[in-house]
GROMACS .gro file of C-alpha atoms in nm:
model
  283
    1UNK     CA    1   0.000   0.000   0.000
    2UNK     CA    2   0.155   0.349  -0.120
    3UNK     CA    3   0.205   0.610   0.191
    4UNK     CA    4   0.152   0.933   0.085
    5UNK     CA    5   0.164   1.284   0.281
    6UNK     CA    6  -0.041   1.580   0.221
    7UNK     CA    7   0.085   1.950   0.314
    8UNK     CA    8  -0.179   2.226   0.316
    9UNK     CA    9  -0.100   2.563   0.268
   10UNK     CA   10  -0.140   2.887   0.475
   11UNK     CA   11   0.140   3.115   0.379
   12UNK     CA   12   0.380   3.124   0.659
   13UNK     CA   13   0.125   2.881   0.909
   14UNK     CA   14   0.312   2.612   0.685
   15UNK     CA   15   0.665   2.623   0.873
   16UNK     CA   16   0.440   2.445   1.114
   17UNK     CA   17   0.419   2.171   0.870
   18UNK     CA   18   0.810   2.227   0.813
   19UNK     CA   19   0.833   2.139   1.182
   20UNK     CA   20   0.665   1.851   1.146
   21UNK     CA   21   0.785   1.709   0.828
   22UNK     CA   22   1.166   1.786   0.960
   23UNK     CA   23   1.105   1.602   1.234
   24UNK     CA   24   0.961   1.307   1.049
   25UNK     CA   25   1.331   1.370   0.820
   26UNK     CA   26   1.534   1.351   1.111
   27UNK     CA   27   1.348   0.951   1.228
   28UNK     CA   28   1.400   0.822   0.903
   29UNK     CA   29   1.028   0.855   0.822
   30UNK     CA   30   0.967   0.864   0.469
   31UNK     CA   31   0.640   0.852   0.211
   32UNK     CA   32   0.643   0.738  -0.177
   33UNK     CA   33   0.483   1.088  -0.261
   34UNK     CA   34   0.368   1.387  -0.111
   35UNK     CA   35   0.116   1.607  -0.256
   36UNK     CA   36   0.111   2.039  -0.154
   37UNK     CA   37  -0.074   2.286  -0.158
   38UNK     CA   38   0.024   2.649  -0.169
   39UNK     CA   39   0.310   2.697   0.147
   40UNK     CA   40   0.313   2.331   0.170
   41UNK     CA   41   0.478   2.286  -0.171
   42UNK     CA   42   0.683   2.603  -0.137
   43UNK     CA   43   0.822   2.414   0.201
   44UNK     CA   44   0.742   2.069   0.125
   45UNK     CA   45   0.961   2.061  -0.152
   46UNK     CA   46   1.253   2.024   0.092
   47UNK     CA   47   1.114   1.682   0.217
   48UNK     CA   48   1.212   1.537  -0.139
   49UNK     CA   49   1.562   1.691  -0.149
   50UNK     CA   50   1.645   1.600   0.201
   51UNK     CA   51   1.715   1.936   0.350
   52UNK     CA   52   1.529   1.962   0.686
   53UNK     CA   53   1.609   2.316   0.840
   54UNK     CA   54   1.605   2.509   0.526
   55UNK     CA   55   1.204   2.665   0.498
   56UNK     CA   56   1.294   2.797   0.843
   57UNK     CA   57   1.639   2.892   0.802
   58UNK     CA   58   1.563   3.103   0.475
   59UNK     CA   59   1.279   3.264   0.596
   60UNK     CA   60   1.455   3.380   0.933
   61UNK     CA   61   1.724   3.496   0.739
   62UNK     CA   62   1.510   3.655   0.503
   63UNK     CA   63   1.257   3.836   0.688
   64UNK     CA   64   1.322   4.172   0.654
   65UNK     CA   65   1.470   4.181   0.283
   66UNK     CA   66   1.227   4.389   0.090
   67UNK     CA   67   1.287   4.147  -0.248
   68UNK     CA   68   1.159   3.856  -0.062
   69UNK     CA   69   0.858   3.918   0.109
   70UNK     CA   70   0.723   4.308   0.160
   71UNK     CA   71   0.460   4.589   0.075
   72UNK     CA   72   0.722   4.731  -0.137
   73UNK     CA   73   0.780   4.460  -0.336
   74UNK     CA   74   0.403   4.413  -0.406
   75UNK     CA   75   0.364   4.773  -0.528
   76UNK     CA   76   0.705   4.729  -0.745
   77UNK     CA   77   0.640   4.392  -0.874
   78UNK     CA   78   0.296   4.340  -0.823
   79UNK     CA   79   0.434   4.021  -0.607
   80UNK     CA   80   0.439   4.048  -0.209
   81UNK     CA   81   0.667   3.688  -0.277
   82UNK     CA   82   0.917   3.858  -0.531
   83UNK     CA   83   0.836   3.588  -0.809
   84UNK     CA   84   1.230   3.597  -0.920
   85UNK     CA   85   1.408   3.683  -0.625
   86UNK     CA   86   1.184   3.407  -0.342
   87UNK     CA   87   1.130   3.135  -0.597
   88UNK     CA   88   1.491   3.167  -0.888
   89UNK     CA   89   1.737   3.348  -0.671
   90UNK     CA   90   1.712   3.263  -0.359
   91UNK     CA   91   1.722   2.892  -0.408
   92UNK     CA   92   2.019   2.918  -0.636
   93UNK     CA   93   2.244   3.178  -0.490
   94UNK     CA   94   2.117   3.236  -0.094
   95UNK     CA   95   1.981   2.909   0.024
   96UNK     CA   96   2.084   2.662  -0.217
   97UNK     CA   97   1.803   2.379  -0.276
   98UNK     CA   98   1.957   2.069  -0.358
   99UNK     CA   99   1.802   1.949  -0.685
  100UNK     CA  100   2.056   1.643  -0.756
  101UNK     CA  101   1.882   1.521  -0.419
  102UNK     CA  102   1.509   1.617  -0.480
  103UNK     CA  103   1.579   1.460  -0.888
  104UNK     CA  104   1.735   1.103  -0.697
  105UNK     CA  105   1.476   1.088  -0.437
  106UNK     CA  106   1.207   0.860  -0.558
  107UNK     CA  107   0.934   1.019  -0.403
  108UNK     CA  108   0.674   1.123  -0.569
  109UNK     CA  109   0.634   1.509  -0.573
  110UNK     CA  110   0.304   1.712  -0.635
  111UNK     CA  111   0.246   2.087  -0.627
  112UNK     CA  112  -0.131   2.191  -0.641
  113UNK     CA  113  -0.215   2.516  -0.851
  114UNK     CA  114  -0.567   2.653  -0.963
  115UNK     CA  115  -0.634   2.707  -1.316
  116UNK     CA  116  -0.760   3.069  -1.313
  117UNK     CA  117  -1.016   3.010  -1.616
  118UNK     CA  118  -1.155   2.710  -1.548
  119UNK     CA  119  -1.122   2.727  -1.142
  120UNK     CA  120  -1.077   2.398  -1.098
  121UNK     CA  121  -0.716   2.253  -0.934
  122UNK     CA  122  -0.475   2.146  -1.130
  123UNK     CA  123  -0.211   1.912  -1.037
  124UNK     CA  124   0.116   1.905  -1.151
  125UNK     CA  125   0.410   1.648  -1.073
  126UNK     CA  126   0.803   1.775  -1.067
  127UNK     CA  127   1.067   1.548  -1.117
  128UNK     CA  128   1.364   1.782  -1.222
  129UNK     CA  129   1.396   2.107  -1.055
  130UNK     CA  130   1.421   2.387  -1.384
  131UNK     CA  131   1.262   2.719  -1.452
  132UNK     CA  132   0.915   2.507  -1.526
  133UNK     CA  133   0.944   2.358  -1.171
  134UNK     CA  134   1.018   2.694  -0.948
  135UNK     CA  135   0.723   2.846  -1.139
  136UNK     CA  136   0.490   2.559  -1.080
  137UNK     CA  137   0.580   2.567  -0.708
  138UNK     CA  138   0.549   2.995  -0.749
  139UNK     CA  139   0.192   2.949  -0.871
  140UNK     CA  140   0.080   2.729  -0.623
  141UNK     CA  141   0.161   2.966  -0.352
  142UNK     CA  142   0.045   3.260  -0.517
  143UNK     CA  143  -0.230   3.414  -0.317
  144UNK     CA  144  -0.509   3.626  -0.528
  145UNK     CA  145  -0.487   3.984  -0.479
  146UNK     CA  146  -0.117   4.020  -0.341
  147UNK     CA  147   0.041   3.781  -0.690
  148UNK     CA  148   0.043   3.805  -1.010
  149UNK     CA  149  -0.140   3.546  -1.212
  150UNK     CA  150   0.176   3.297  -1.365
  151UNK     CA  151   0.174   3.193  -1.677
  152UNK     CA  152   0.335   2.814  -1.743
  153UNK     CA  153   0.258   2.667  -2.095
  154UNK     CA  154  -0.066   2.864  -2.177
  155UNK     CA  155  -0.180   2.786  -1.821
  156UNK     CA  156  -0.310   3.071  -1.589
  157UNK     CA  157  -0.252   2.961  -1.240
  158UNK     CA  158  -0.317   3.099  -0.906
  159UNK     CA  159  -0.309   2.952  -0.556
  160UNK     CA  160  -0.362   2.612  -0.551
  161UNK     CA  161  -0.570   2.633  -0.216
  162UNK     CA  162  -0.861   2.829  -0.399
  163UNK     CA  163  -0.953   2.482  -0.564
  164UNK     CA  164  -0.823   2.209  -0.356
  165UNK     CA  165  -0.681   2.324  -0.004
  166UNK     CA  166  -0.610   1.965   0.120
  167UNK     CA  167  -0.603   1.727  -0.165
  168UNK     CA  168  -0.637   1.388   0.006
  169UNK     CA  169  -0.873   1.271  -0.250
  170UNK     CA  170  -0.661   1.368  -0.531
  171UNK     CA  171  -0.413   1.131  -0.362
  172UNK     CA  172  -0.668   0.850  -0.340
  173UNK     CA  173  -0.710   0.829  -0.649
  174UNK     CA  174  -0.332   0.817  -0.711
  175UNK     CA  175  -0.340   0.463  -0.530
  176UNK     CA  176  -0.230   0.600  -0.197
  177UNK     CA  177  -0.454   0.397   0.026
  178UNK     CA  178  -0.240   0.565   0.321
  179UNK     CA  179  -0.216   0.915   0.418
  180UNK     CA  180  -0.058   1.125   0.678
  181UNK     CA  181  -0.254   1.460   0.667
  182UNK     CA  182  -0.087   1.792   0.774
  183UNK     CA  183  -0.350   2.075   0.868
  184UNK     CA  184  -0.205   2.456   1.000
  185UNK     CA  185  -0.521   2.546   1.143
  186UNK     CA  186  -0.618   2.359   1.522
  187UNK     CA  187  -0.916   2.126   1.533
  188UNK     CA  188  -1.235   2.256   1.504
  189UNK     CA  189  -1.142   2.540   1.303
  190UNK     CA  190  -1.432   2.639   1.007
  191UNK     CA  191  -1.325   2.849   0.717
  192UNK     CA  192  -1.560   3.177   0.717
  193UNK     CA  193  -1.671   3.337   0.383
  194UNK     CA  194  -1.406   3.564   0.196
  195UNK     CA  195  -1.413   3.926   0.351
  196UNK     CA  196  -1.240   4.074   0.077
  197UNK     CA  197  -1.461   3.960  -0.207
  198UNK     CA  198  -1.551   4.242  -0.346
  199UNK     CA  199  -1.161   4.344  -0.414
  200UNK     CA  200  -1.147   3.952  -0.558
  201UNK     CA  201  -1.389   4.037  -0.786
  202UNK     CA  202  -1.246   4.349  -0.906
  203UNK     CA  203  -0.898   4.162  -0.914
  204UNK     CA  204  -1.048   3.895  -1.136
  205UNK     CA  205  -1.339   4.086  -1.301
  206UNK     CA  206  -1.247   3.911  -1.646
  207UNK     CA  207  -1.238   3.537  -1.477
  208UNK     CA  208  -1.547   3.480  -1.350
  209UNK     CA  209  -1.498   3.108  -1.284
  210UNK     CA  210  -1.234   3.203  -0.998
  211UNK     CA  211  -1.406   3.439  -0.884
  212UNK     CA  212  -1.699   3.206  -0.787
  213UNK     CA  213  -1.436   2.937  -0.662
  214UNK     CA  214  -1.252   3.193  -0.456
  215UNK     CA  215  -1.646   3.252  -0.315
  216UNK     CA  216  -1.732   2.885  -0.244
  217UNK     CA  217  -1.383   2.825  -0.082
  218UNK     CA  218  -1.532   2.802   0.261
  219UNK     CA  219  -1.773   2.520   0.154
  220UNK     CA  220  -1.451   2.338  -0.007
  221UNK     CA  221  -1.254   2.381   0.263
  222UNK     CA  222  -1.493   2.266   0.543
  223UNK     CA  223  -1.655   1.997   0.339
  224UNK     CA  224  -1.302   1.870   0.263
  225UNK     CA  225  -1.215   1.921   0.714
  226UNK     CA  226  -1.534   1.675   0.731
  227UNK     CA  227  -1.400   1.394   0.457
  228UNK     CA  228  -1.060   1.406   0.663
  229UNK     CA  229  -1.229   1.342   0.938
  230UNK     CA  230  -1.453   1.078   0.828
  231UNK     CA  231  -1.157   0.882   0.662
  232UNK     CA  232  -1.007   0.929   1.000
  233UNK     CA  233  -1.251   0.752   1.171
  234UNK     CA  234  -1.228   0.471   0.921
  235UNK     CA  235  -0.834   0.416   0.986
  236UNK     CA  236  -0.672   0.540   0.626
  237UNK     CA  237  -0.584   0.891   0.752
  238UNK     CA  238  -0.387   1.048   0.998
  239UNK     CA  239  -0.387   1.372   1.080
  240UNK     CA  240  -0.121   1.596   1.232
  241UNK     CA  241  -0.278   1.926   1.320
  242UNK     CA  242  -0.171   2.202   1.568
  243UNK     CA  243  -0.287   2.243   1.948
  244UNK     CA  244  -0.416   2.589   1.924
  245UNK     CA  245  -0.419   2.858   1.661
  246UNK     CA  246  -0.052   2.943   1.564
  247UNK     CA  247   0.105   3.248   1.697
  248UNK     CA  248   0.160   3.395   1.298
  249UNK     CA  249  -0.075   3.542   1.058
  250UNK     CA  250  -0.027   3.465   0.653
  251UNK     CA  251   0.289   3.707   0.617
  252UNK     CA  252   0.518   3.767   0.938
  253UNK     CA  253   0.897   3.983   0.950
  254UNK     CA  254   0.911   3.816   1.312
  255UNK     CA  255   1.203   3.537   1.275
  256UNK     CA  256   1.050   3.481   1.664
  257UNK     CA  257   0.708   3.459   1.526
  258UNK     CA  258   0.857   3.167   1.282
  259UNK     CA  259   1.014   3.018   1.557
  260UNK     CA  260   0.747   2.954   1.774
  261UNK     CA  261   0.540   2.864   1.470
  262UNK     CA  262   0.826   2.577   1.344
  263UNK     CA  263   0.840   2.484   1.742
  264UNK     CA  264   0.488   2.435   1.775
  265UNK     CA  265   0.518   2.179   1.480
  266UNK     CA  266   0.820   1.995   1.603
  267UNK     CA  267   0.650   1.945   1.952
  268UNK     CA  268   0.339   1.818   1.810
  269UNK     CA  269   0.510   1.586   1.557
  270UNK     CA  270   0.805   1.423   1.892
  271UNK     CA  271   0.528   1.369   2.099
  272UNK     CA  272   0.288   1.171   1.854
  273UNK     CA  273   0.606   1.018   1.645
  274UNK     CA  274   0.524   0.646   1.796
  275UNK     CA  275   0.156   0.678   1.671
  276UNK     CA  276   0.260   0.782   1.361
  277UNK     CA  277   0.548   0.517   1.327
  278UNK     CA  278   0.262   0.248   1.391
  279UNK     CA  279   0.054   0.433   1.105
  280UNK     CA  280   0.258   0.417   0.843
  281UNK     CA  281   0.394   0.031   0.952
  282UNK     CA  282   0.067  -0.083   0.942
  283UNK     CA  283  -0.046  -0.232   0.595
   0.00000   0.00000   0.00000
């Protein structure tokens, strides 16, 4: 039975999944793919080349450069993420990311996007890390309103969350019969409507299919909290989720605030390690 594990997004909520999955890293754990969304492929992506420490150390170091992550780099760019500096420079000449590692590693590797005229997800798998990859894992983390839409072979993409913010099916129906889930908001958390809608639909006025996904998101999202839950219950799933809302909002220039945030994952992930060791045995 294939053992997959899912990352959900949430900007800067996912070095808590960065805590967990480096943690996982350091025991030896490992999955035959992983599917993310949004933060969780912009992070995740270092579970498949091996480099546990790096979302956390780059986004420390990072935190108050104005070409990373910053108003100013929104009104310049049109980017708060600078699309070339975060996602091209940064992991070639700051941070490196290991590609001959993530290319060797067999694991399968899945970023999530949305298709911005269809609204629907759209799922793409990297094997090589090249311009085509960075962008993939760019447009899956690209939040409407604050990114650009990307462009990648005639494809408009946006934020892979809008359409599928925790793709368990989608791995289901890649044969993974067994799933560790990773979830950045506590339990019992609902999604609320989109306050900003009215800016989303000025943003998107000429694609009117995102704009109604963007709208429904809340009845994805919490339909999708309820299927977790019920597969669950039925002994396929498990689910790693924090104790209590995280102490960071979407964007942070705290490297404290990412501390406690990665910390908060790590503790959550050492103290149920057995259970999930037992999980993942278990065929």
């Amino acid at each position: 039975m294939k053992k997959g594990l899912v990352l959900e997004g949430g900007a800067l909520r996912g070095l808590f999944s960065a805590g967990v999955t480096d943690v996982l890293a350091e025991a030896g754990i490992e999955f035959d793919g992983m599917v993310g969304v949004s933060a969780g492929a912009a992070f995740g992506c270092n579970v498949k080349s091996r480099q546990p420490g790096r979302a956390l150390r780059y986004s420390q170091r990072l935190a108050h450069d104005w070409r990373y992550c910053s108003l100013r780099s929104l009104l310049t760019t049109g980017d708060i993420f600078g699309a070339e500096y975060a996602y091209h420079y940064m992991p070639r000449h700051i941070d490196i990311f290991d590609e001959r590692a993530f290319e060797e590693n067999p694991m399968e590797f899945w970023a999530v996007c949305t298709d911005v005229g269809s609204g629907r997800a759209h799922y793409q798998r990297l094997n090589r890390v090249d311009d085509e990859c960075l962008e993939y894992i760019r447009a899956s983390a690209s939040m409407p309103l604050v990114s650009r839409i990307v462009r990648i072979n005639g494809k408009k993409l946006l934020d892979g969350g809008v359409a599928d913010s925790i793709p368990l099916k989608f791995f289901q129906r890649q044969g993974y019969g067994r799933n560790l889930v990773v979830l950045t908001q506590p339990d019992g958390y609902r999604k609320e409507p989109n306050r900003l809608m009215p800016l989303m639909r000025l943003s998107l006025r000429h694609h009117p299919k995102m704009i109604r996904a963007i709208a429904n998101r809340h009845l994805m999202y919490n339909a999708q909290l309820d299927y977790v839950r019920q597969q669950e219950r039925e002994g396929n799933t498990l689910v790693i989720r924090p104790d209590a809302k995280l102490p960071i909002s979407h964007i942070s220039h705290d490297p404290e605030e990412m501390q406690r945030t990665y910390d908060a994952g790590v503790a959550v992930a050492k103290r149920q390690i057995d259970k999930i060791r037992s999980f993942l045995g278990r065929e």
